[in-house]
Short mmCIF file of C-alpha atoms and ligand atoms in Angstrom, two decimals:
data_model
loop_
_atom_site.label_atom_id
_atom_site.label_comp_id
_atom_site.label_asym_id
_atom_site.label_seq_id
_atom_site.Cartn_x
_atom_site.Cartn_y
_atom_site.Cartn_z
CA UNK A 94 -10.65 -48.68 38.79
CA UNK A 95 -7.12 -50.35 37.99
CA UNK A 96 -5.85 -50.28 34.54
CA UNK A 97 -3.63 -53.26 33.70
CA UNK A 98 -0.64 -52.08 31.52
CA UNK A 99 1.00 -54.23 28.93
CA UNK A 100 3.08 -56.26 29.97
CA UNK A 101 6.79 -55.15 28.64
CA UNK A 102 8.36 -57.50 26.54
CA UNK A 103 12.33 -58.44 25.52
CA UNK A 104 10.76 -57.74 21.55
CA UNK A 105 9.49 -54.60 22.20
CA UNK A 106 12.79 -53.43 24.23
CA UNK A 107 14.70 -55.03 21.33
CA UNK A 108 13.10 -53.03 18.90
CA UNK A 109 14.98 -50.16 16.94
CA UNK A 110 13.18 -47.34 17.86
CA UNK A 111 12.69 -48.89 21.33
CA UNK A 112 14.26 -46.12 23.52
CA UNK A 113 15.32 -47.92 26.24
CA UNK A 114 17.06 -50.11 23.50
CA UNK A 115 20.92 -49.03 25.37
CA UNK A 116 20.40 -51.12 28.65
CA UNK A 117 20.78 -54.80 29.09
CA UNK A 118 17.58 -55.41 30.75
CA UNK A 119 17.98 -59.01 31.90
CA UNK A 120 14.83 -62.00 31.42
CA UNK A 121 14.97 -61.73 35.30
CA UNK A 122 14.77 -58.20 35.61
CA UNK A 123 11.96 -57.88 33.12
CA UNK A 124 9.63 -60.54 34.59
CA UNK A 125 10.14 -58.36 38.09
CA UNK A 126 9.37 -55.40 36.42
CA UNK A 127 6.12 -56.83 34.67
CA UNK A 128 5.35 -57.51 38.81
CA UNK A 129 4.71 -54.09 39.21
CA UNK A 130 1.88 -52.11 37.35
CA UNK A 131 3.54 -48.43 37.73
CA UNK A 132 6.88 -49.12 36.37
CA UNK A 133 5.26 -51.02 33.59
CA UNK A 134 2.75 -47.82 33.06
CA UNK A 135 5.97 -45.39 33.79
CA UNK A 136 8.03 -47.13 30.74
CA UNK A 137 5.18 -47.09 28.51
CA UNK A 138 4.71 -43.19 28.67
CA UNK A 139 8.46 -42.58 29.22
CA UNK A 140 8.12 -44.38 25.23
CA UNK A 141 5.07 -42.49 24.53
CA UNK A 142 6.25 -39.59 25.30
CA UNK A 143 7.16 -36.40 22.92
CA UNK A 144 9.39 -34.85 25.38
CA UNK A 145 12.13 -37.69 26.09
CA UNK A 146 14.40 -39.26 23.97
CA UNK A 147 16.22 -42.90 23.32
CA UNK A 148 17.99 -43.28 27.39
CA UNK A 149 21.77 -43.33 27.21
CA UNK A 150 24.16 -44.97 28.70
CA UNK A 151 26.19 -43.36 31.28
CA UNK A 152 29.74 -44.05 30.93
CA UNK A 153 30.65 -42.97 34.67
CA UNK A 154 30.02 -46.17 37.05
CA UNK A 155 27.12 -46.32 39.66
CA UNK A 156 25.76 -42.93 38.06
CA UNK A 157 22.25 -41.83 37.72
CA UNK A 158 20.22 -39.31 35.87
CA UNK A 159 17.55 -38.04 34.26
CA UNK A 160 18.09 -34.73 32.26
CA UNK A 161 15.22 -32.78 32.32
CA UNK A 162 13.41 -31.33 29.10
CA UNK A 163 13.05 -28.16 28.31
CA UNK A 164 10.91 -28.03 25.26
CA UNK A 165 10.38 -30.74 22.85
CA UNK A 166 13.66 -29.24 20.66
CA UNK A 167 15.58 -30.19 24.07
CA UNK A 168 13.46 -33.33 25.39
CA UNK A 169 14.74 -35.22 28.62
CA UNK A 170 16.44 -38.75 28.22
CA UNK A 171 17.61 -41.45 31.08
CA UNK A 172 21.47 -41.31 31.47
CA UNK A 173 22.03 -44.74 33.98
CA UNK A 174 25.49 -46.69 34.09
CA UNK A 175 25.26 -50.40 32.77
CA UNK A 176 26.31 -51.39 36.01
CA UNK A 177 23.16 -50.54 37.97
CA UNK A 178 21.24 -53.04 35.22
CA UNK A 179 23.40 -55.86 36.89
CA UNK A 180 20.72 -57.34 38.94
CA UNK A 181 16.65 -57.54 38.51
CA UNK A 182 16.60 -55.31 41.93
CA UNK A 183 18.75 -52.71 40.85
CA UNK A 184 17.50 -52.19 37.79
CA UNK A 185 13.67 -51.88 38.98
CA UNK A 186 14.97 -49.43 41.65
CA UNK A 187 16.85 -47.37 39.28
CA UNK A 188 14.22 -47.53 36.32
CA UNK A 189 11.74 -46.83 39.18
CA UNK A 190 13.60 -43.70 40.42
CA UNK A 191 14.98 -42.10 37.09
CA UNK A 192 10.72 -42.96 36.00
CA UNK A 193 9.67 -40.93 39.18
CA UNK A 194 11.54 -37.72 38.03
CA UNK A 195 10.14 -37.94 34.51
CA UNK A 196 6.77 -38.49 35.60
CA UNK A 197 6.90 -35.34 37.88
CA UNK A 198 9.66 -32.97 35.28
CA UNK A 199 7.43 -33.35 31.99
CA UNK A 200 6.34 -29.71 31.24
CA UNK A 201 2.70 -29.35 33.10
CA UNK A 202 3.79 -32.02 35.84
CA UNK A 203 4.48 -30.79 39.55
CA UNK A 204 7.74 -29.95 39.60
CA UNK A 205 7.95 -28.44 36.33
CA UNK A 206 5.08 -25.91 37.34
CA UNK A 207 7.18 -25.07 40.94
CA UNK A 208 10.26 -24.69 38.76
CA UNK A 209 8.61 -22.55 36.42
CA UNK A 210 7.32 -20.13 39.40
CA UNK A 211 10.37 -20.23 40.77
CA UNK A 212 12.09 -18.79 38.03
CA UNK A 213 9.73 -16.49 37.26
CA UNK A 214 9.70 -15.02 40.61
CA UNK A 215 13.34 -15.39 40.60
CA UNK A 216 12.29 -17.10 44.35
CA UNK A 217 16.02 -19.25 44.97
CA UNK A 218 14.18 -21.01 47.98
CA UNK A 219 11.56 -22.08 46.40
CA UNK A 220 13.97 -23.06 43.44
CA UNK A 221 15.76 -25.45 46.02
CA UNK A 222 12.87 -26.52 47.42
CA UNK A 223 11.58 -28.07 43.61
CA UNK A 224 15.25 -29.58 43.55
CA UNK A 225 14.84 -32.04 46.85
CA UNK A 226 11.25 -32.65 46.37
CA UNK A 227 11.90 -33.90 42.69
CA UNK A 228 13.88 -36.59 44.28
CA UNK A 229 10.85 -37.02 46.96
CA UNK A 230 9.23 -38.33 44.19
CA UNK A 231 11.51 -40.16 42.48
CA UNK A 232 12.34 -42.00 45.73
CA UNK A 233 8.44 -42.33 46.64
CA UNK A 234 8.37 -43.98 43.13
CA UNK A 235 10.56 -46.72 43.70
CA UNK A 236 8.59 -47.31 46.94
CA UNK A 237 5.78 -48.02 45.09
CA UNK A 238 7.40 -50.06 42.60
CA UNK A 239 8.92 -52.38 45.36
CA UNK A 240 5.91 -52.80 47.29
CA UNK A 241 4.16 -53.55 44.46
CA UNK A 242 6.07 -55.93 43.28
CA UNK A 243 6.33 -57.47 46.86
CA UNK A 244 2.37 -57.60 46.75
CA UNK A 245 2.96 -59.82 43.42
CA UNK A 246 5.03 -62.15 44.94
CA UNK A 247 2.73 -63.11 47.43
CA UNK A 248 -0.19 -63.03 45.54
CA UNK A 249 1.85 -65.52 42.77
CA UNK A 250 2.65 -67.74 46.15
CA UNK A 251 -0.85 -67.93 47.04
CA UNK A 252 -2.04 -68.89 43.71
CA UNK A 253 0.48 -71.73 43.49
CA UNK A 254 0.16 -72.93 47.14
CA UNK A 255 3.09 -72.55 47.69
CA UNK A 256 5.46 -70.75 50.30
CA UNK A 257 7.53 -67.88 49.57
CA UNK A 258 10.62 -68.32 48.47
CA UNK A 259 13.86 -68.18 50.55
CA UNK A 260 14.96 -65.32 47.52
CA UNK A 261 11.34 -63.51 47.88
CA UNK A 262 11.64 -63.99 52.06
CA UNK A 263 14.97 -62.10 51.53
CA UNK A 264 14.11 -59.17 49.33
CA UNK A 265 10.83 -58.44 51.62
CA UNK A 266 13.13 -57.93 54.63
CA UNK A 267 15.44 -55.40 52.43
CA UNK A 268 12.78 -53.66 51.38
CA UNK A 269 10.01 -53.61 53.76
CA UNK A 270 12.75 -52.46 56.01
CA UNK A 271 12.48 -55.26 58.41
CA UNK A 272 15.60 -55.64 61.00
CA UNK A 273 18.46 -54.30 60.57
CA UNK A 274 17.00 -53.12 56.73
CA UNK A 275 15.40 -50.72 59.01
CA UNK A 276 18.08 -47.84 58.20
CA UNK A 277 19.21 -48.77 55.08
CA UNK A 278 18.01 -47.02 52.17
CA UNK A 279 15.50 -48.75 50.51
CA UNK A 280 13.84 -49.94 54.30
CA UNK A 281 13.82 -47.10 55.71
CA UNK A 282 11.90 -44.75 52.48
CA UNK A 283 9.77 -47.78 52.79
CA UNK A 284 8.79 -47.53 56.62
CA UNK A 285 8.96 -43.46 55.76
CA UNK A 286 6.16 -43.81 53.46
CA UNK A 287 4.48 -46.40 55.04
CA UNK A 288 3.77 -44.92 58.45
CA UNK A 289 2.48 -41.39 56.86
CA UNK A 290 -0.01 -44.31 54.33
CA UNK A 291 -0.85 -45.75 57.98
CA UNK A 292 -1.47 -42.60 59.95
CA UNK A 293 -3.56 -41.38 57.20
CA UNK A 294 -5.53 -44.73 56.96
CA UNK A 295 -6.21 -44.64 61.01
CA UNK A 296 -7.76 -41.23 60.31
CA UNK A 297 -10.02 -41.86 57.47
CA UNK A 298 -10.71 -38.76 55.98
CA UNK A 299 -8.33 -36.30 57.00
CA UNK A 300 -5.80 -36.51 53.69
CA UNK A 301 -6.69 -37.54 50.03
CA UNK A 302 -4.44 -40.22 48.35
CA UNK A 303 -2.61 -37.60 46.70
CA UNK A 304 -2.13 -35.43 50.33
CA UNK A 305 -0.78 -38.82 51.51
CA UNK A 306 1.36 -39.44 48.63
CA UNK A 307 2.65 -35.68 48.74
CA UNK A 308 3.16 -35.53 52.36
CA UNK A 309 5.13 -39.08 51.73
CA UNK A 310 6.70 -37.79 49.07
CA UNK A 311 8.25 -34.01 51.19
CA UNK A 312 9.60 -36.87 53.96
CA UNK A 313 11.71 -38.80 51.64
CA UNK A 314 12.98 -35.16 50.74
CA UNK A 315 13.63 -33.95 53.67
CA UNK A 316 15.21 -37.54 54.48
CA UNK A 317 17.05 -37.52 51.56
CA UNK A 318 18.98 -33.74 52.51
CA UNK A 319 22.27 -35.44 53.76
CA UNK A 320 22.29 -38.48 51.29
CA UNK A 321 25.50 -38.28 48.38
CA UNK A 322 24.62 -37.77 45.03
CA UNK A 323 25.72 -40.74 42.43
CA UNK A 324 27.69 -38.69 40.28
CA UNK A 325 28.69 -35.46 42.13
CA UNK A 326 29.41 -36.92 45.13
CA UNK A 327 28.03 -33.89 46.70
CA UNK A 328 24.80 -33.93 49.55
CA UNK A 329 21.78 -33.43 48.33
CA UNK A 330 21.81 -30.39 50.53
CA UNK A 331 24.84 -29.26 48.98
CA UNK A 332 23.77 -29.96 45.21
CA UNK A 333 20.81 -27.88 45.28
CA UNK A 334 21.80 -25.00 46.71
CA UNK A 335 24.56 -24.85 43.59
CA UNK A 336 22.18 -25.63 41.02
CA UNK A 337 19.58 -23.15 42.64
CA UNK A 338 22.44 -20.55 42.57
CA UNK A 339 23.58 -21.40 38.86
CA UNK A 340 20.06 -21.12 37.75
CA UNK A 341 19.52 -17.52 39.66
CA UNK A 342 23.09 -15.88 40.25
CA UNK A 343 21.55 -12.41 40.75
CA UNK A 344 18.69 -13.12 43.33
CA UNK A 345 19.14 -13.09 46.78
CA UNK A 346 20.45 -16.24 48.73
CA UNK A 347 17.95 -18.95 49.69
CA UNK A 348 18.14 -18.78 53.55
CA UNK A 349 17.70 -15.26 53.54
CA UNK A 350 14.28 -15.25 51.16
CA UNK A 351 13.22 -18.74 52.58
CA UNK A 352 13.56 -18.81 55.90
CA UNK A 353 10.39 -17.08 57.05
CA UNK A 354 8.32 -19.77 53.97
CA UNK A 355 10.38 -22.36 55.48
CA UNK A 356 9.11 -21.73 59.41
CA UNK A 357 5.49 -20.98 59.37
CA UNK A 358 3.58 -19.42 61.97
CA UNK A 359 2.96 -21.89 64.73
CA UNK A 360 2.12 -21.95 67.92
CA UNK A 361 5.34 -22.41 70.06
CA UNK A 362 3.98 -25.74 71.17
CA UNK A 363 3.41 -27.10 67.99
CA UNK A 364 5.59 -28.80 65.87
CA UNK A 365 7.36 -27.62 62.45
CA UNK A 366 6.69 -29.75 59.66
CA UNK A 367 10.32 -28.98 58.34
CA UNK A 368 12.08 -29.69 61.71
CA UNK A 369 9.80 -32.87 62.58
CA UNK A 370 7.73 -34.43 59.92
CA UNK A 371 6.61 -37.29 62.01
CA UNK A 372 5.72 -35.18 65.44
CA UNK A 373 3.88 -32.82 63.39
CA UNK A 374 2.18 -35.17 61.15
CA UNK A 375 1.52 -36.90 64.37
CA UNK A 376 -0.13 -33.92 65.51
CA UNK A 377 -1.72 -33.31 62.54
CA UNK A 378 -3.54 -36.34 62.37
CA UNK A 379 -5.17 -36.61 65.71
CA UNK A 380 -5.88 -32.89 66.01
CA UNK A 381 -9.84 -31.81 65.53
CA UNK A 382 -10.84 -30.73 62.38
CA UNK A 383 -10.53 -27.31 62.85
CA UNK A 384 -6.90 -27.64 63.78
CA UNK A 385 -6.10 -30.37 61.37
CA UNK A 386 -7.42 -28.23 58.39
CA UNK A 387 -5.13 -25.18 59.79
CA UNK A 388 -1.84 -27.59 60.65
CA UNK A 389 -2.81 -28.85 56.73
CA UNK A 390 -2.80 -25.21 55.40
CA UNK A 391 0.57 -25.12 56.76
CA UNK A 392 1.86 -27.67 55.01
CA UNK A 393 0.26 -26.87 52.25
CA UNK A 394 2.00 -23.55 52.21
CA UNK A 395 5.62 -24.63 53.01
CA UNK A 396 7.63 -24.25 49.48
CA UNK A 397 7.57 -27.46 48.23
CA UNK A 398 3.90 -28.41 49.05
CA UNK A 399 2.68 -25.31 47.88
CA UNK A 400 2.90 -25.58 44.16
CA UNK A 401 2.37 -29.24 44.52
CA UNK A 402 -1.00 -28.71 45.44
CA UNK A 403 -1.67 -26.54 42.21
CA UNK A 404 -1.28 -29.91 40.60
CA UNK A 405 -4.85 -29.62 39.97
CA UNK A 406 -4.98 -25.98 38.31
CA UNK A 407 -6.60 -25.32 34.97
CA UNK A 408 -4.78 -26.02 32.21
CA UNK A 409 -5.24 -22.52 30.76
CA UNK A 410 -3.04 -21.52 33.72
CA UNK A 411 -0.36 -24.15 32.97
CA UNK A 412 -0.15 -23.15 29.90
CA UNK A 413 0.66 -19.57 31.12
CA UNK A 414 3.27 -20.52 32.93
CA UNK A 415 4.99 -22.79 30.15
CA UNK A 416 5.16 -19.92 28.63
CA UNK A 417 6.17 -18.10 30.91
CA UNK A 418 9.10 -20.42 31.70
CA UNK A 419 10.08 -20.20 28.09
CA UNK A 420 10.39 -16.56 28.73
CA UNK A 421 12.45 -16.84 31.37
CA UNK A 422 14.53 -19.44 29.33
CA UNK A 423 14.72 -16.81 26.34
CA UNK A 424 15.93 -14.02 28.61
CA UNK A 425 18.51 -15.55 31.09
CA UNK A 426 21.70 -16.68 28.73
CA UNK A 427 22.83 -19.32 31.83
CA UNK A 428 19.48 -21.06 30.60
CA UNK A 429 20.68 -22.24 27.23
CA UNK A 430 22.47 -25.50 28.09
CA UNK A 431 19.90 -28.34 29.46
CA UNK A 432 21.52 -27.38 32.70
CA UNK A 433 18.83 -29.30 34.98
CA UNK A 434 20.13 -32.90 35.37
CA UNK A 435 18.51 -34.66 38.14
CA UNK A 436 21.36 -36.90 40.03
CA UNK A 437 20.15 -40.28 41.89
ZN1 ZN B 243 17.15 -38.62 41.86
#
């Protein structure tokens, strides 16, 4: 069933309507990025699409963003400082992150839908729920990326009989997490990911791909609560409780609506997917049916989950709620700028 994506070339960047024409995407950089079918498929619709624009660059150093759109009279763009182009891994990480909040922020994707509903119901919890599970995604993305493009490197070895590399050796350690990778960054959303992919796989059956991928993709969330943003130098923690009180001044404050969403009815024994992911997953995933399907419920119906799951709702209700969020644009005067700007 895989679709092979064309490969992206320096002409086609170099062209004059090319949007990401503004970063210096090295030879090096773009022959890794061909190694990887997503962020070749995520660049082609970021291109395609009618609700981004040319990417800028970002004149602060280290900073990364994607500003979401609102409509296509206020489309989204990439705003990423030259400096993160400055080597082939940092610029497949950062496309691949940036990529992952476009892919989940266009108007009838995931997040757009839970930000919609969360306006509409003027729900701040659920608000700053959207705003660290947006950057689930973005950091399940470059997962994917990476590991793809480690699966290429091997693949290229095998074909040409030949070893790894002593370069490809290294960046498989950084990324797979191996050693002392194992809490850095990119190793440890890696070996996040990787052991919800191998819990699910030793269970065949309980989760679909995409429960996998959003279960994977609420732990790099919740792992990513205490990391600093790139440009506000704020936690994550931090940044989305302001933006979920800039974007709903008058409701009441998160913890106070949220708290009861936030810690589902459980038995005392069991444990709470938003205090311990990996015990209750755990749990989860060698419970019987009967108490698998309820501990998935739960999940299902924590904040961020719960929308996520309506990824799959008919479009005639998406379109509902588009309107609806252009509504609640026209309405709330705070909602005039392009005030969502995703930080890396
Ligand atoms: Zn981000």
């Amino acid at each position: 069933m895989s679709t092979f994506t064309t490969a992206i070339t320096a002409e086609w960047l170099a062209d004059k309507t090319n949007k990401f024409k503004a970063y210096n995407i090295s030879p090096d950089a773009l022959a890794m990025i061909n190694r990887s079918e997503a962020l070749k498929a995520d660049m082609r619709a970021y291109a395609a699409s009618d609700y981004t624009v040319a990417a800028r660059v970002n004149p602060k150093t280290d900073a990364g963003e994607y500003s979401t759109p609102m409509s296509k009279d206020i489309p989204g763009y990439l705003h990423i400082a030259s400096n993160r182009f400055n080597t082939p891994e940092g610029t497949v990480s950062i496309l691949a992150h940036e990529l992952g909040h476009f892919r989940v922020e266009e108007p009838n994707a995931a997040i757009a839908t839970v930000r919609a509903n969360a306006l509409t119901g003027k729900d701040k919890a659920a608000y700053e729920s959207a705003c660290h599970l947006t950057e689930g995604y973005a950091h399940y993305n470059e997962v994917k990326v990476r590991d793809e493009i480690l699966e290429t490197n091997r693949l290229a070895a095998e074909l040409e009989q030949r070893p790894l590399t002593e370069q490809e050796v290294q960046l498989e350690s950084r990324w797979r997490g191996e050693g002392v990778y194992s809490s850095r960054g990119e190793g440890q959303d890696h070996l996040i990911a990787r052991r919800i992919a191998d819990a699910a796989r030793e269970e065949p059956g309980h989760m679909t791909a995409t429960q996998v991928m959003e279960a994977a993709a609420f732990a790099l969330a919740q792992n990513n609560r205490g990391n600093i943003t790139s440009n506000t130098r704020q936690t994550y923690g931090q940044f989305c409780e302001a933006a979920a009180s800039s974007m709903l001044p008058g409701a009441a404050p998160a913890q106070a609506t949220g708290e009861a969403q936030r810690m589902p009815q459980t038995p005392s024994k069991e444990p709470s997917p938003t205090e311990d992911l990996s015990a209750f997953l755990d749990r989860m995933l060698s419970a019987d049916d009967a108490t698998f399907r309820r501990m998935q419920q739960t999940l299902a119906d924590l904040p961020p989950g719960r929308e996520v799951i309506a990824e799959g709702i008919e479009e005639v209700n998406r379109q509902e709620q588009w309107v609806a969020q252009q509504q609640a644009q026209a309405q709330q005067p705070a909602m005039n700028a392009p005030v969502m700007v995703m930080r890396h």
